[in-house]
């Protein structure tokens, strides 16, 4: 019997579980999923210290397990399965990540730590959707995690050793199995039991539902929020079979919920009415600019820095400290709370983890400078979107009040302060996705890389961390290189990275096995893109690589929305754009690159790798 409709819809897909865990196999087969087991050979040795949270570590390990299997199967049969599922379960206690114990002593040390305390069990899951095109492999990664809180009773020495000698702990994260004898150690559990055992089944079903078909708007009121959609909401999954690029195929449908009005319009029998198509979606679109502006304003006022340093604070305290009106400050703080950026309690306002990670002006993954660039530059240009669309030109005169020839220079290199702000913005934005990009392909065969326009080295340092045998050169304008030193990390990877000043349109490119263009091509109009690719093609030796890091548009160019909006931004700012994989394919082939492969990382940048023929 099939447990959930979405499982039945997967029956015609080639699904692979990249896991040797008998528990995962059991959970998924009991749920009605048909799959083949191909255990991953990925070595679970990522550096835990380099992850901001334990679940980020679990998700990355899950992703690497699944990617390794997808690539291996594609290499062997020249055909990857449709879906590869990877998972990783860890136990987290007081900042420590516990995996499977290596021996009985290790099991003892884990279990005695857990005794009498509450810990979290995180399972990271990666769903990799694969499609093979022209011998290449296009991988689309979706990942999520689930947390379950587990409280152990106080365990006596005798009980501990008896349990360890049962042999149960050795192949289990944290050294226990809640589904068997280990269940006797557990006083309380909060969350999904299956997640502890090794696979968060409920969340997995919701994720599949989200990926394969969103609920229709007319179904929504009948459903509890967050529930698993009913059978008829998955109907179109079957239609996707065989749909290729440009045919509006499955990939597109998986990646973005259908707009409510559009879904209804296909329903020929009924005329849309205010009841069947409520205006909520339009009203939300109207409010989009208010949300952006509230975020920009809170960042500009450095509210998040203040609450990090002195929070929780009341409205009156915040208003006094930033020298603003109490009424206005209170409303802005409440909107930030409504947006999930602040927590509001009786003690006052404080930052949520989202704000702590991305909105502080000096955090490791800070997007503060990027937000300020949007406030100062993108916002005025977007005010003239209609002119940009009508005239097909960059609206520098209207937006900035200058008719400068090179407005890129005008915007970002006007003075040192602006330049540093731009570099910080690029640094934060690159860093957030750097690990995803660096691990999207196995680059260990390359010994030298050159990141053209690599700025502060955010990607170069991550590549160096992932591939200790790789030397990376950053080739960027002299004015960028002179300040890149401020972004140098302390670890040994700094020794693998060097900087060479130059202009990639004019000067000789440094020699390298692998060239990298990270968020460069989307800045330039087509003639410049060809010019740059032709220069790289001439410098690149046969067998050498070219790695592009950009947001990929789907072939129908209607999704994913973040890539579409990025493309619009590039049009408004530079009369440039984002591209689909087949567009990159054509561009790269025209310049002598073959074997074009892409990984949609699920993060804010995707990766395309090609080989010089
Ligand atoms: C807390 C807990 C964990 N586990 C098992 O612990 C392993 C974790 O290790 P992993 O690295 O995530 O997986 P693996 O077993 O090495 O398999 P693979 O996916 O091939 O890496 C998985 O087995 C889980 O079931 C239980 O069976 N019961 C529990 O209560």
Tab-separated table of N, CA and C in Angstrom, residues 263-396:
chain	number	residue	atom	x	y	z
A	263	UNK	N	-2.806	29.289	-12.486
A	263	UNK	CA	-3.323	27.935	-12.307
A	263	UNK	C	-4.812	27.907	-12.612
A	264	UNK	N	-5.504	28.933	-12.116
A	264	UNK	CA	-6.938	28.955	-12.288
A	264	UNK	C	-7.324	29.123	-13.747
A	265	UNK	N	-6.544	29.948	-14.442
A	265	UNK	CA	-6.885	30.264	-15.820
A	265	UNK	C	-6.955	29.011	-16.683
A	266	UNK	N	-6.242	27.939	-16.268
A	266	UNK	CA	-6.245	26.716	-17.065
A	266	UNK	C	-7.538	25.936	-16.873
A	267	UNK	N	-8.286	26.286	-15.831
A	267	UNK	CA	-9.494	25.560	-15.515
A	267	UNK	C	-10.620	26.100	-16.393
A	268	UNK	N	-10.878	25.418	-17.513
A	268	UNK	CA	-11.754	25.995	-18.537
A	268	UNK	C	-13.200	26.144	-18.090
A	269	UNK	N	-13.644	25.260	-17.172
A	269	UNK	CA	-15.060	25.224	-16.834
A	269	UNK	C	-15.540	26.423	-16.026
A	270	UNK	N	-14.709	26.946	-15.150
A	270	UNK	CA	-15.214	27.989	-14.266
A	270	UNK	C	-14.567	29.334	-14.573
A	271	UNK	N	-15.393	30.386	-14.452
A	271	UNK	CA	-14.882	31.739	-14.673
A	271	UNK	C	-14.234	32.220	-13.386
A	272	UNK	N	-13.069	32.853	-13.470
A	272	UNK	CA	-12.468	33.316	-12.224
A	272	UNK	C	-13.347	34.356	-11.532
A	273	UNK	N	-13.427	34.253	-10.227
A	273	UNK	CA	-14.188	35.245	-9.467
A	273	UNK	C	-13.346	35.661	-8.269
A	274	UNK	N	-13.789	36.732	-7.598
A	274	UNK	CA	-13.051	37.222	-6.435
A	274	UNK	C	-12.951	36.132	-5.368
A	275	UNK	N	-13.973	35.247	-5.334
A	275	UNK	CA	-13.958	34.176	-4.333
A	275	UNK	C	-12.939	33.097	-4.707
A	276	UNK	N	-12.940	32.700	-6.000
A	276	UNK	CA	-12.056	31.593	-6.381
A	276	UNK	C	-10.619	32.062	-6.594
A	277	UNK	N	-10.428	33.311	-6.981
A	277	UNK	CA	-9.068	33.852	-7.122
A	277	UNK	C	-8.970	35.107	-6.251
A	278	UNK	N	-8.734	34.937	-4.947
A	278	UNK	CA	-8.677	36.111	-4.080
A	278	UNK	C	-7.472	36.989	-4.429
A	279	UNK	N	-7.573	38.295	-4.082
A	279	UNK	CA	-6.525	39.227	-4.529
A	279	UNK	C	-5.241	39.180	-3.701
A	280	UNK	N	-5.173	38.260	-2.740
A	280	UNK	CA	-4.048	38.249	-1.803
A	280	UNK	C	-2.693	38.326	-2.502
A	281	UNK	N	-2.533	37.539	-3.579
A	281	UNK	CA	-1.222	37.484	-4.230
A	281	UNK	C	-0.843	38.850	-4.798
A	282	UNK	N	-1.823	39.552	-5.359
A	282	UNK	CA	-1.536	40.871	-5.933
A	282	UNK	C	-1.175	41.847	-4.818
A	283	UNK	N	-1.918	41.772	-3.716
A	283	UNK	CA	-1.632	42.692	-2.602
A	283	UNK	C	-0.234	42.422	-2.043
A	284	UNK	N	0.131	41.150	-2.010
A	284	UNK	CA	1.487	40.826	-1.538
A	284	UNK	C	2.531	41.403	-2.476
A	285	UNK	N	2.248	41.361	-3.781
A	285	UNK	CA	3.201	41.919	-4.751
A	285	UNK	C	3.322	43.426	-4.557
A	286	UNK	N	2.202	44.076	-4.286
A	286	UNK	CA	2.240	45.528	-4.061
A	286	UNK	C	3.137	45.832	-2.863
A	287	UNK	N	3.066	44.962	-1.864
A	287	UNK	CA	3.815	45.221	-0.633
A	287	UNK	C	5.302	44.900	-0.731
A	288	UNK	N	5.703	44.287	-1.840
A	288	UNK	CA	7.107	43.861	-1.962
A	288	UNK	C	8.090	44.978	-1.693
A	289	UNK	N	7.830	46.170	-2.249
A	289	UNK	CA	8.799	47.253	-2.087
A	289	UNK	C	8.867	47.750	-0.643
A	290	UNK	N	7.741	47.602	0.075
A	290	UNK	CA	7.729	48.052	1.481
A	290	UNK	C	8.626	47.144	2.316
A	291	UNK	N	8.568	45.857	1.999
A	291	UNK	CA	9.404	44.892	2.720
A	291	UNK	C	10.878	45.206	2.477
A	292	UNK	N	11.234	45.417	1.206
A	292	UNK	CA	12.635	45.729	0.890
A	292	UNK	C	13.068	46.995	1.613
A	293	UNK	N	12.214	47.993	1.561
A	293	UNK	CA	12.610	49.286	2.128
A	293	UNK	C	12.719	49.199	3.662
A	294	UNK	N	11.851	48.420	4.286
A	294	UNK	CA	11.951	48.260	5.753
A	294	UNK	C	13.284	47.592	6.110
A	295	UNK	N	13.653	46.569	5.324
A	295	UNK	CA	14.932	45.892	5.562
A	295	UNK	C	16.098	46.856	5.343
A	296	UNK	N	16.055	47.593	4.229
A	296	UNK	CA	17.143	48.541	3.935
A	296	UNK	C	17.286	49.544	5.083
A	297	UNK	N	16.141	50.055	5.556
A	297	UNK	CA	16.175	51.099	6.584
A	297	UNK	C	16.733	50.556	7.902
A	298	UNK	N	16.281	49.363	8.284
A	298	UNK	CA	16.780	48.782	9.538
A	298	UNK	C	18.289	48.550	9.454
A	299	UNK	N	18.757	48.133	8.276
A	299	UNK	CA	20.204	47.906	8.107
A	299	UNK	C	20.954	49.231	8.120
A	300	UNK	N	20.394	50.212	7.425
A	300	UNK	CA	21.038	51.524	7.359
A	300	UNK	C	21.191	52.104	8.768
A	301	UNK	N	20.172	51.889	9.607
A	301	UNK	CA	20.223	52.401	10.986
A	301	UNK	C	21.017	51.479	11.900
A	302	UNK	N	21.536	50.407	11.352
A	302	UNK	CA	22.326	49.412	12.088
A	302	UNK	C	21.587	48.902	13.336
A	303	UNK	N	20.292	48.678	13.161
A	303	UNK	CA	19.482	48.178	14.278
A	303	UNK	C	19.963	46.811	14.759
A	304	UNK	N	20.382	45.985	13.807
A	304	UNK	CA	20.762	44.620	14.175
A	304	UNK	C	22.079	44.605	14.948
A	305	UNK	N	22.990	45.528	14.574
A	305	UNK	CA	24.255	45.647	15.328
A	305	UNK	C	23.946	46.087	16.758
A	306	UNK	N	23.047	47.069	16.876
A	306	UNK	CA	22.703	47.601	18.195
A	306	UNK	C	22.107	46.504	19.080
A	307	UNK	N	21.188	45.716	18.500
A	307	UNK	CA	20.537	44.668	19.308
A	307	UNK	C	21.506	43.531	19.617
A	308	UNK	N	22.459	43.294	18.744
A	308	UNK	CA	23.490	42.294	19.049
A	308	UNK	C	24.329	42.775	20.249
A	309	UNK	N	24.694	44.079	20.232
A	309	UNK	CA	25.581	44.592	21.278
A	309	UNK	C	24.850	44.828	22.597
A	310	UNK	N	23.589	45.312	22.513
A	310	UNK	CA	22.941	45.750	23.754
A	310	UNK	C	21.569	45.126	24.002
A	311	UNK	N	21.084	44.308	23.053
A	311	UNK	CA	19.728	43.760	23.185
A	311	UNK	C	19.636	42.721	24.273
A	312	UNK	N	18.418	42.333	24.680
A	312	UNK	CA	17.161	42.897	24.185
A	312	UNK	C	16.933	44.330	24.661
A	313	UNK	N	16.309	45.118	23.779
A	313	UNK	CA	16.037	46.524	24.106
A	313	UNK	C	14.564	46.836	23.829
A	314	UNK	N	14.040	47.785	24.619
A	314	UNK	CA	12.657	48.230	24.390
A	314	UNK	C	12.634	49.233	23.239
A	315	UNK	N	11.425	49.538	22.754
A	315	UNK	CA	11.296	50.538	21.685
A	315	UNK	C	11.921	51.862	22.110
A	316	UNK	N	11.615	52.284	23.356
A	316	UNK	CA	12.104	53.588	23.827
A	316	UNK	C	13.634	53.602	23.840
A	317	UNK	N	14.245	52.497	24.292
A	317	UNK	CA	15.709	52.426	24.328
A	317	UNK	C	16.306	52.502	22.926
A	318	UNK	N	15.709	51.714	21.998
A	318	UNK	CA	16.240	51.709	20.626
A	318	UNK	C	16.117	53.118	20.047
A	319	UNK	N	14.926	53.731	20.208
A	319	UNK	CA	14.697	55.068	19.645
A	319	UNK	C	15.728	56.056	20.189
A	320	UNK	N	15.963	55.996	21.513
A	320	UNK	CA	16.930	56.930	22.135
A	320	UNK	C	18.332	56.686	21.573
A	321	UNK	N	18.706	55.430	21.479
A	321	UNK	CA	20.081	55.126	21.070
A	321	UNK	C	20.349	55.463	19.602
A	322	UNK	N	19.331	55.391	18.755
A	322	UNK	CA	19.597	55.731	17.350
A	322	UNK	C	19.139	57.160	17.031
A	323	UNK	N	18.628	57.850	18.051
A	323	UNK	CA	18.214	59.248	17.861
A	323	UNK	C	17.029	59.357	16.914
A	324	UNK	N	16.029	58.494	17.095
A	324	UNK	CA	14.870	58.508	16.189
A	324	UNK	C	13.578	58.624	16.997
A	325	UNK	N	12.461	58.863	16.289
A	325	UNK	CA	11.177	59.001	16.974
A	325	UNK	C	10.750	57.644	17.537
A	326	UNK	N	10.058	57.685	18.682
A	326	UNK	CA	9.656	56.425	19.305
A	326	UNK	C	8.560	55.729	18.484
A	327	UNK	N	7.618	56.565	17.964
A	327	UNK	CA	6.516	55.979	17.193
A	327	UNK	C	7.032	55.249	15.954
A	328	UNK	N	7.872	55.941	15.192
A	328	UNK	CA	8.409	55.364	13.949
A	328	UNK	C	9.276	54.154	14.246
A	329	UNK	N	10.118	54.266	15.265
A	329	UNK	CA	11.017	53.154	15.603
A	329	UNK	C	10.208	51.919	15.977
A	330	UNK	N	9.146	52.131	16.791
A	330	UNK	CA	8.322	50.999	17.223
A	330	UNK	C	7.714	50.281	16.024
A	331	UNK	N	7.229	51.067	15.048
A	331	UNK	CA	6.598	50.436	13.874
A	331	UNK	C	7.628	49.674	13.049
A	332	UNK	N	8.804	50.259	12.893
A	332	UNK	CA	9.840	49.580	12.106
A	332	UNK	C	10.275	48.280	12.803
A	333	UNK	N	10.430	48.360	14.142
A	333	UNK	CA	10.825	47.157	14.888
A	333	UNK	C	9.762	46.067	14.754
A	334	UNK	N	8.497	46.471	14.829
A	334	UNK	CA	7.426	45.472	14.727
A	334	UNK	C	7.381	44.825	13.341
A	335	UNK	N	7.631	45.632	12.302
A	335	UNK	CA	7.657	45.055	10.952
A	335	UNK	C	8.812	44.052	10.858
A	336	UNK	N	9.955	44.427	11.431
A	336	UNK	CA	11.107	43.500	11.411
A	336	UNK	C	10.756	42.208	12.155
A	337	UNK	N	9.997	42.347	13.244
A	337	UNK	CA	9.581	41.139	13.974
A	337	UNK	C	8.632	40.326	13.086
A	338	UNK	N	7.708	41.023	12.422
A	338	UNK	CA	6.766	40.340	11.533
A	338	UNK	C	7.468	39.631	10.386
A	339	UNK	N	8.617	40.162	9.978
A	339	UNK	CA	9.358	39.552	8.861
A	339	UNK	C	10.292	38.440	9.327
A	340	UNK	N	10.302	38.186	10.631
A	340	UNK	CA	11.146	37.101	11.140
A	340	UNK	C	12.591	37.515	11.370
A	341	UNK	N	12.831	38.833	11.421
A	341	UNK	CA	14.206	39.296	11.625
A	341	UNK	C	14.483	39.575	13.100
A	342	UNK	N	13.412	39.878	13.849
A	342	UNK	CA	13.572	40.159	15.281
A	342	UNK	C	12.602	39.294	16.089
A	343	UNK	N	13.015	38.985	17.326
A	343	UNK	CA	12.106	38.358	18.282
A	343	UNK	C	11.605	39.456	19.207
A	344	UNK	N	10.311	39.447	19.507
A	344	UNK	CA	9.768	40.457	20.422
A	344	UNK	C	9.243	39.732	21.657
A	345	UNK	N	9.804	40.054	22.805
A	345	UNK	CA	9.339	39.441	24.053
A	345	UNK	C	9.093	40.566	25.062
A	346	UNK	N	8.696	40.187	26.268
A	346	UNK	CA	8.477	41.217	27.300
A	346	UNK	C	9.762	41.965	27.606
A	347	UNK	N	10.889	41.289	27.437
A	347	UNK	CA	12.189	41.917	27.715
A	347	UNK	C	12.635	42.879	26.635
A	348	UNK	N	11.951	42.878	25.498
A	348	UNK	CA	12.309	43.784	24.407
A	348	UNK	C	12.582	43.043	23.113
A	349	UNK	N	13.234	43.729	22.165
A	349	UNK	CA	13.521	43.146	20.843
A	349	UNK	C	14.937	42.559	20.825
A	350	UNK	N	15.084	41.422	20.153
A	350	UNK	CA	16.430	40.873	19.946
A	350	UNK	C	16.491	40.222	18.561
A	351	UNK	N	17.699	39.976	18.085
A	351	UNK	CA	17.870	39.428	16.724
A	351	UNK	C	17.463	37.958	16.664
A	352	UNK	N	16.852	37.562	15.562
A	352	UNK	CA	16.630	36.126	15.309
A	352	UNK	C	17.934	35.569	14.708
A	353	UNK	N	18.073	34.233	14.640
A	353	UNK	CA	19.290	33.674	14.024
A	353	UNK	C	19.512	34.182	12.593
A	354	UNK	N	18.419	34.410	11.859
A	354	UNK	CA	18.546	34.903	10.479
A	354	UNK	C	19.262	36.255	10.448
A	355	UNK	N	18.837	37.145	11.358
A	355	UNK	CA	19.460	38.471	11.419
A	355	UNK	C	20.908	38.355	11.894
A	356	UNK	N	21.137	37.493	12.883
A	356	UNK	CA	22.491	37.349	13.414
A	356	UNK	C	23.447	36.860	12.331
A	357	UNK	N	22.986	35.935	11.521
A	357	UNK	CA	23.878	35.355	10.517
A	357	UNK	C	24.136	36.319	9.355
A	358	UNK	N	23.100	37.042	8.907
A	358	UNK	CA	23.254	37.781	7.644
A	358	UNK	C	23.156	39.307	7.734
A	359	UNK	N	22.628	39.847	8.837
A	359	UNK	CA	22.324	41.282	8.808
A	359	UNK	C	23.241	42.152	9.665
A	360	UNK	N	24.133	41.536	10.431
A	360	UNK	CA	25.095	42.348	11.177
A	360	UNK	C	26.087	42.933	10.177
A	361	UNK	N	26.631	44.122	10.487
A	361	UNK	CA	27.499	44.737	9.482
A	361	UNK	C	28.857	44.048	9.407
A	362	UNK	N	29.207	43.252	10.440
A	362	UNK	CA	30.545	42.667	10.433
A	362	UNK	C	30.533	41.143	10.588
A	363	UNK	N	29.386	40.504	10.360
A	363	UNK	CA	29.326	39.043	10.505
A	363	UNK	C	30.097	38.329	9.395
A	364	UNK	N	30.423	37.058	9.649
A	364	UNK	CA	31.194	36.306	8.652
A	364	UNK	C	30.431	36.180	7.329
A	365	UNK	N	29.122	36.004	7.430
A	365	UNK	CA	28.315	35.853	6.214
A	365	UNK	C	27.441	37.097	6.000
A	366	UNK	N	27.983	38.250	6.402
A	366	UNK	CA	27.186	39.470	6.367
A	366	UNK	C	26.738	39.858	4.954
A	367	UNK	N	25.443	40.163	4.833
A	367	UNK	CA	24.917	40.685	3.568
A	367	UNK	C	24.571	42.166	3.728
A	368	UNK	N	25.066	42.753	4.817
A	368	UNK	CA	24.737	44.147	5.131
A	368	UNK	C	25.181	45.092	4.009
A	369	UNK	N	26.416	44.949	3.546
A	369	UNK	CA	26.901	45.857	2.490
A	369	UNK	C	26.138	45.630	1.193
A	370	UNK	N	25.774	44.381	0.925
A	370	UNK	CA	24.997	44.089	-0.281
A	370	UNK	C	23.643	44.804	-0.205
A	371	UNK	N	23.063	44.774	0.978
A	371	UNK	CA	21.770	45.446	1.169
A	371	UNK	C	21.928	46.954	0.958
A	372	UNK	N	23.023	47.492	1.449
A	372	UNK	CA	23.253	48.931	1.284
A	372	UNK	C	23.464	49.307	-0.186
A	373	UNK	N	24.084	48.405	-0.944
A	373	UNK	CA	24.259	48.658	-2.386
A	373	UNK	C	22.895	48.667	-3.074
A	374	UNK	N	22.029	47.768	-2.642
A	374	UNK	CA	20.676	47.764	-3.220
A	374	UNK	C	19.951	49.061	-2.883
A	375	UNK	N	20.128	49.501	-1.636
A	375	UNK	CA	19.468	50.738	-1.203
A	375	UNK	C	20.010	51.945	-2.010
A	376	UNK	N	21.334	51.999	-2.138
A	376	UNK	CA	21.922	53.209	-2.727
A	376	UNK	C	21.945	53.200	-4.256
A	377	UNK	N	22.138	52.010	-4.864
A	377	UNK	CA	22.293	51.981	-6.323
A	377	UNK	C	21.114	51.329	-7.055
A	378	UNK	N	20.770	50.105	-6.633
A	378	UNK	CA	19.713	49.415	-7.394
A	378	UNK	C	18.388	50.167	-7.272
A	379	UNK	N	18.102	50.635	-6.076
A	379	UNK	CA	16.806	51.307	-5.837
A	379	UNK	C	16.593	52.467	-6.805
A	380	UNK	N	17.519	53.449	-6.902
A	380	UNK	CA	17.281	54.534	-7.867
A	380	UNK	C	17.181	54.046	-9.305
A	381	UNK	N	17.974	53.051	-9.693
A	381	UNK	CA	17.874	52.543	-11.071
A	381	UNK	C	16.519	51.883	-11.305
A	382	UNK	N	16.037	51.154	-10.296
A	382	UNK	CA	14.732	50.495	-10.449
A	382	UNK	C	13.591	51.507	-10.531
A	383	UNK	N	13.812	52.703	-9.980
A	383	UNK	CA	12.773	53.735	-10.086
A	383	UNK	C	12.541	54.094	-11.543
A	384	UNK	N	13.527	53.804	-12.400
A	384	UNK	CA	13.389	54.136	-13.826
A	384	UNK	C	13.286	52.873	-14.683
A	385	UNK	N	12.729	51.821	-14.083
A	385	UNK	CA	12.579	50.547	-14.805
A	385	UNK	C	11.794	50.739	-16.104
A	386	UNK	N	10.733	51.553	-16.042
A	386	UNK	CA	9.930	51.739	-17.264
A	386	UNK	C	10.762	52.370	-18.381
A	387	UNK	N	11.624	53.337	-18.029
A	387	UNK	CA	12.487	53.957	-19.046
A	387	UNK	C	13.485	52.925	-19.593
A	388	UNK	N	14.039	52.124	-18.668
A	388	UNK	CA	15.024	51.120	-19.094
A	388	UNK	C	14.385	50.127	-20.063
A	389	UNK	N	13.137	49.738	-19.762
A	389	UNK	CA	12.450	48.780	-20.629
A	389	UNK	C	12.136	49.426	-21.981
A	390	UNK	N	11.586	50.652	-21.926
A	390	UNK	CA	11.211	51.329	-23.174
A	390	UNK	C	12.409	51.625	-24.055
A	391	UNK	N	13.465	52.207	-23.435
A	391	UNK	CA	14.577	52.730	-24.232
A	391	UNK	C	15.681	51.704	-24.459
A	392	UNK	N	15.690	50.645	-23.637
A	392	UNK	CA	16.746	49.638	-23.789
A	392	UNK	C	18.113	50.179	-23.457
A	393	UNK	N	18.159	51.146	-22.567
A	393	UNK	CA	19.465	51.713	-22.181
A	393	UNK	C	19.541	51.819	-20.658
A	394	UNK	N	20.769	51.947	-20.168
A	394	UNK	CA	20.980	52.106	-18.728
A	394	UNK	C	20.650	53.555	-18.350
A	395	UNK	N	19.885	53.733	-17.298
A	395	UNK	CA	19.353	55.058	-16.950
A	395	UNK	C	20.253	55.807	-15.963
A	396	UNK	N	21.538	55.891	-16.290
A	396	UNK	CA	22.484	56.498	-15.357
A	396	UNK	C	22.149	57.967	-15.085
